[in-house]
PDB file of C-alpha atoms in Angstrom:
ATOM      1  CA  MET A   1     -77.279  74.605 -43.332  1.00 65.00           C
ATOM      2  CA  ALA A   2     -73.543  74.469 -42.634  1.00 70.00           C
ATOM      3  CA  ILE A   3     -71.279  72.142 -44.572  1.00 75.00           C
ATOM      4  CA  ILE A   4     -69.047  70.055 -42.349  1.00 71.00           C
ATOM      5  CA  ARG A   5     -65.914  68.592 -43.830  1.00 72.00           C
ATOM      6  CA  TRP A   6     -65.509  64.886 -42.996  1.00 70.00           C
ATOM      7  CA  ALA A   7     -61.979  63.859 -41.976  1.00 69.00           C
ATOM      8  CA  PRO A   8     -61.897  60.055 -41.583  1.00 69.00           C
ATOM      9  CA  PHE A   9     -58.237  59.961 -40.594  1.00 70.00           C
ATOM     10  CA  GLN A  10     -58.858  62.477 -37.831  1.00 71.00           C
ATOM     11  CA  GLU A  11     -61.421  60.112 -36.303  1.00 73.00           C
ATOM     12  CA  LEU A  12     -58.937  57.240 -36.595  1.00 75.00           C
ATOM     13  CA  ALA A  13     -56.277  59.321 -34.829  1.00 74.00           C
ATOM     14  CA  THR A  14     -58.756  60.090 -32.044  1.00 77.00           C
ATOM     15  CA  VAL A  15     -59.508  56.379 -31.565  1.00 79.00           C
ATOM     16  CA  GLN A  16     -55.784  55.582 -31.547  1.00 79.00           C
ATOM     17  CA  ASP A  17     -55.162  58.314 -28.953  1.00 77.00           C
ATOM     18  CA  ARG A  18     -57.913  56.906 -26.729  1.00 80.00           C
ATOM     19  CA  MET A  19     -56.449  53.382 -27.012  1.00 81.00           C
ATOM     20  CA  ASN A  20     -52.974  54.673 -26.149  1.00 78.00           C
ATOM     21  CA  ARG A  21     -54.320  56.396 -23.032  1.00 77.00           C
ATOM     22  CA  LEU A  22     -56.212  53.240 -22.041  1.00 77.00           C
ATOM     23  CA  PHE A  23     -53.105  51.056 -22.304  1.00 75.00           C
ATOM     24  CA  HIS A  24     -50.992  53.680 -20.552  1.00 71.00           C
ATOM     25  CA  GLU A  25     -53.399  53.719 -17.617  1.00 67.00           C
ATOM     26  CA  MET A  26     -53.480  49.909 -17.426  1.00 65.00           C
ATOM     27  CA  TYR A  27     -49.810  49.074 -17.898  1.00 63.00           C
ATOM     28  CA  GLY A  28     -47.915  52.324 -17.541  1.00 55.00           C
ATOM     29  CA  ARG A  29     -45.023  53.332 -19.727  1.00 47.00           C
ATOM     30  CA  GLN A  30     -41.872  51.228 -19.565  1.00 47.00           C
ATOM     31  CA  ASP A  31     -39.580  54.240 -19.387  1.00 44.00           C
ATOM     32  CA  ASP A  32     -41.354  55.874 -16.439  1.00 41.00           C
ATOM     33  CA  ASP A  33     -39.356  56.352 -13.284  1.00 38.00           C
ATOM     34  CA  VAL A  34     -39.530  53.237 -11.141  1.00 37.00           C
ATOM     35  CA  MET A  35     -40.014  55.401  -8.076  1.00 38.00           C
ATOM     36  CA  SER A  36     -43.324  56.593  -9.480  1.00 37.00           C
ATOM     37  CA  ARG A  37     -44.399  53.112 -10.668  1.00 37.00           C
ATOM     38  CA  GLY A  38     -44.720  51.626  -7.200  1.00 42.00           C
ATOM     39  CA  ALA A  39     -44.809  47.918  -6.468  1.00 64.00           C
ATOM     40  CA  TRP A  40     -42.759  45.269  -8.239  1.00 79.00           C
ATOM     41  CA  ALA A  41     -42.701  41.489  -8.393  1.00 87.00           C
ATOM     42  CA  PRO A  42     -39.451  39.544  -8.133  1.00 90.00           C
ATOM     43  CA  PRO A  43     -38.883  37.004 -10.917  1.00 92.00           C
ATOM     44  CA  VAL A  44     -39.028  33.326  -9.923  1.00 94.00           C
ATOM     45  CA  ASP A  45     -38.044  29.941 -11.324  1.00 94.00           C
ATOM     46  CA  ILE A  46     -40.054  26.876 -10.282  1.00 94.00           C
ATOM     47  CA  TYR A  47     -38.810  23.375 -11.053  1.00 94.00           C
ATOM     48  CA  GLU A  48     -38.560  19.805  -9.720  1.00 91.00           C
ATOM     49  CA  ASN A  49     -35.144  18.509  -8.765  1.00 90.00           C
ATOM     50  CA  GLY A  50     -33.794  14.966  -8.595  1.00 84.00           C
ATOM     51  CA  SER A  51     -34.390  14.814  -4.821  1.00 84.00           C
ATOM     52  CA  HIS A  52     -38.191  14.691  -5.278  1.00 87.00           C
ATOM     53  CA  GLU A  53     -38.646  18.319  -4.312  1.00 91.00           C
ATOM     54  CA  LEU A  54     -40.321  21.295  -5.853  1.00 92.00           C
ATOM     55  CA  VAL A  55     -37.881  24.236  -5.833  1.00 95.00           C
ATOM     56  CA  ILE A  56     -38.769  27.918  -6.046  1.00 96.00           C
ATOM     57  CA  LYS A  57     -35.958  30.414  -6.626  1.00 96.00           C
ATOM     58  CA  ALA A  58     -36.749  34.124  -6.341  1.00 95.00           C
ATOM     59  CA  GLU A  59     -34.355  36.935  -7.212  1.00 94.00           C
ATOM     60  CA  LEU A  60     -34.264  39.365  -4.304  1.00 92.00           C
ATOM     61  CA  PRO A  61     -30.999  41.294  -4.739  1.00 90.00           C
ATOM     62  CA  ALA A  62     -29.776  43.767  -2.137  1.00 86.00           C
ATOM     63  CA  MET A  63     -32.399  42.753   0.426  1.00 90.00           C
ATOM     64  CA  MET A  64     -31.926  41.876   4.069  1.00 90.00           C
ATOM     65  CA  ARG A  65     -33.346  38.653   5.532  1.00 90.00           C
ATOM     66  CA  GLU A  66     -35.453  40.729   7.923  1.00 91.00           C
ATOM     67  CA  ASP A  67     -37.230  42.288   4.923  1.00 91.00           C
ATOM     68  CA  ILE A  68     -38.343  38.908   3.501  1.00 94.00           C
ATOM     69  CA  ASP A  69     -41.384  37.013   4.780  1.00 95.00           C
ATOM     70  CA  VAL A  70     -42.198  33.457   3.633  1.00 95.00           C
ATOM     71  CA  ARG A  71     -45.460  31.852   4.796  1.00 94.00           C
ATOM     72  CA  VAL A  72     -47.544  28.793   4.002  1.00 94.00           C
ATOM     73  CA  GLU A  73     -51.252  28.891   4.715  1.00 92.00           C
ATOM     74  CA  ASN A  74     -53.971  26.619   3.283  1.00 89.00           C
ATOM     75  CA  HIS A  75     -51.555  25.121   0.732  1.00 89.00           C
ATOM     76  CA  THR A  76     -50.598  28.587  -0.528  1.00 92.00           C
ATOM     77  CA  LEU A  77     -46.994  29.768  -0.326  1.00 94.00           C
ATOM     78  CA  THR A  78     -46.683  33.553  -0.051  1.00 94.00           C
ATOM     79  CA  LEU A  79     -43.506  35.603  -0.457  1.00 94.00           C
ATOM     80  CA  ARG A  80     -43.696  39.152   0.873  1.00 93.00           C
ATOM     81  CA  GLY A  81     -41.142  41.824   1.443  1.00 92.00           C
ATOM     82  CA  GLU A  82     -39.894  45.270   0.736  1.00 90.00           C
ATOM     83  CA  LYS A  83     -36.856  46.336  -1.234  1.00 87.00           C
ATOM     84  CA  LYS A  84     -35.828  49.713   0.094  1.00 83.00           C
ATOM     85  CA  LEU A  85     -34.167  52.537  -1.785  1.00 78.00           C
ATOM     86  CA  ASP A  86     -30.635  53.258  -0.576  1.00 75.00           C
ATOM     87  CA  GLN A  87     -30.559  55.819   2.198  1.00 76.00           C
ATOM     88  CA  ASP A  88     -27.221  57.237   0.969  1.00 77.00           C
ATOM     89  CA  ALA A  89     -28.943  59.567  -1.491  1.00 73.00           C
ATOM     90  CA  ARG A  90     -32.223  61.440  -1.461  1.00 76.00           C
ATOM     91  CA  GLN A  91     -34.775  60.846  -4.190  1.00 74.00           C
ATOM     92  CA  GLU A  92     -34.084  64.208  -5.853  1.00 76.00           C
ATOM     93  CA  GLN A  93     -30.359  63.381  -6.110  1.00 80.00           C
ATOM     94  CA  TYR A  94     -30.917  60.439  -8.464  1.00 79.00           C
ATOM     95  CA  HIS A  95     -30.359  60.967 -12.172  1.00 82.00           C
ATOM     96  CA  ARG A  96     -31.746  57.584 -13.243  1.00 83.00           C
ATOM     97  CA  VAL A  97     -33.389  54.690 -11.402  1.00 79.00           C
ATOM     98  CA  GLU A  98     -33.767  51.410 -13.298  1.00 81.00           C
ATOM     99  CA  ARG A  99     -33.869  48.936 -10.425  1.00 81.00           C
ATOM    100  CA  SER A 100     -37.226  48.175  -8.822  1.00 81.00           C
ATOM    101  CA  TYR A 101     -38.045  49.127  -5.245  1.00 83.00           C
ATOM    102  CA  GLY A 102     -41.018  48.880  -2.940  1.00 85.00           C
ATOM    103  CA  SER A 103     -43.234  46.230  -1.433  1.00 90.00           C
ATOM    104  CA  PHE A 104     -44.030  42.979  -3.183  1.00 91.00           C
ATOM    105  CA  SER A 105     -46.203  39.933  -2.628  1.00 91.00           C
ATOM    106  CA  ARG A 106     -46.256  36.723  -4.676  1.00 91.00           C
ATOM    107  CA  SER A 107     -48.468  33.728  -3.921  1.00 92.00           C
ATOM    108  CA  PHE A 108     -48.258  30.205  -5.290  1.00 92.00           C
ATOM    109  CA  THR A 109     -50.791  27.416  -4.829  1.00 92.00           C
ATOM    110  CA  LEU A 110     -48.972  24.271  -3.722  1.00 91.00           C
ATOM    111  CA  PRO A 111     -49.912  20.838  -5.016  1.00 89.00           C
ATOM    112  CA  ALA A 112     -51.368  18.425  -2.455  1.00 88.00           C
ATOM    113  CA  THR A 113     -48.255  16.245  -2.894  1.00 89.00           C
ATOM    114  CA  VAL A 114     -46.039  18.789  -1.058  1.00 91.00           C
ATOM    115  CA  ASP A 115     -45.186  18.031   2.573  1.00 91.00           C
ATOM    116  CA  VAL A 116     -45.787  21.453   4.139  1.00 90.00           C
ATOM    117  CA  GLY A 117     -44.158  20.463   7.419  1.00 91.00           C
ATOM    118  CA  ARG A 118     -40.742  19.962   5.788  1.00 92.00           C
ATOM    119  CA  ILE A 119     -40.457  23.151   3.707  1.00 94.00           C
ATOM    120  CA  ASN A 120     -37.199  25.043   4.134  1.00 94.00           C
ATOM    121  CA  ALA A 121     -35.896  28.332   2.771  1.00 95.00           C
ATOM    122  CA  GLU A 122     -32.400  29.732   2.292  1.00 95.00           C
ATOM    123  CA  TYR A 123     -31.335  33.230   1.242  1.00 95.00           C
ATOM    124  CA  LYS A 124     -27.890  33.428  -0.301  1.00 94.00           C
ATOM    125  CA  HIS A 125     -26.248  35.842  -2.775  1.00 93.00           C
ATOM    126  CA  GLY A 126     -29.531  37.665  -3.419  1.00 93.00           C
ATOM    127  CA  VAL A 127     -31.478  34.506  -4.309  1.00 95.00           C
ATOM    128  CA  LEU A 128     -34.167  33.024  -2.070  1.00 96.00           C
ATOM    129  CA  THR A 129     -34.365  29.247  -2.534  1.00 97.00           C
ATOM    130  CA  ILE A 130     -37.393  27.442  -1.136  1.00 96.00           C
ATOM    131  CA  LYS A 131     -37.399  23.643  -1.186  1.00 96.00           C
ATOM    132  CA  LEU A 132     -40.783  21.951  -0.979  1.00 94.00           C
ATOM    133  CA  PRO A 133     -40.314  18.199  -0.477  1.00 93.00           C
ATOM    134  CA  PHE A 134     -42.957  15.832  -1.775  1.00 90.00           C
ATOM    135  CA  ARG A 135     -44.827  13.565   0.630  1.00 88.00           C
ATOM    136  CA  GLU A 136     -43.493  10.015   0.881  1.00 82.00           C
ATOM    137  CA  GLU A 137     -46.644   8.610  -0.699  1.00 77.00           C
ATOM    138  CA  ALA A 138     -46.192  10.955  -3.686  1.00 67.00           C
ATOM    139  CA  LYS A 139     -42.683   9.725  -4.479  1.00 70.00           C
ATOM    140  CA  PRO A 140     -42.462   7.115  -7.230  1.00 74.00           C
ATOM    141  CA  LYS A 141     -42.066   3.541  -6.014  1.00 78.00           C
ATOM    142  CA  PRO A 142     -40.856   0.651  -8.151  1.00 82.00           C
ATOM    143  CA  ILE A 143     -43.292  -2.242  -8.415  1.00 84.00           C
ATOM    144  CA  LYS A 144     -41.957  -5.700  -9.066  1.00 87.00           C
ATOM    145  CA  VAL A 145     -43.734  -7.453 -11.904  1.00 89.00           C
ATOM    146  CA  ASP A 146     -43.865 -11.235 -11.698  1.00 88.00           C
ATOM    147  CA  VAL A 147     -43.720 -13.133 -14.964  1.00 89.00           C
ATOM    148  CA  ALA A 148     -45.988 -16.173 -15.129  1.00 83.00           C
ATOM    149  CA  ALA A 149     -44.544 -19.205 -16.940  1.00 72.00           C
TER     150      ALA A 149
END
């Protein structure tokens, strides 16, 4: 019968290696080339302003209006588009690419209080601003309280 040497730390290293590969497959490495990563998602801010509107601001730098699509369907707002790599240089000419490129799609479920017929969007200085006004019945109304003597 052969004697097998037990190496507990070797087994631990194997488990750690498997976990690293699992997370790499799921999330990818942060220092990978963006060109090989594929799709991206533009960051957004969502807030209510003093004009009784919901406002969504999405950062879409260096994009053309023709490359941005905004749609509302079944109370879901969808932003789609494609940020294209500059045509001035070929992919093999780049030394480093840190900005994100490619197609994106972001969807947001709108509250029932939004008036979908009055939504407007503006693209200025690389920021897409979408204003979603609330319905009149959703706006706060003051109620007079009578005081009985």
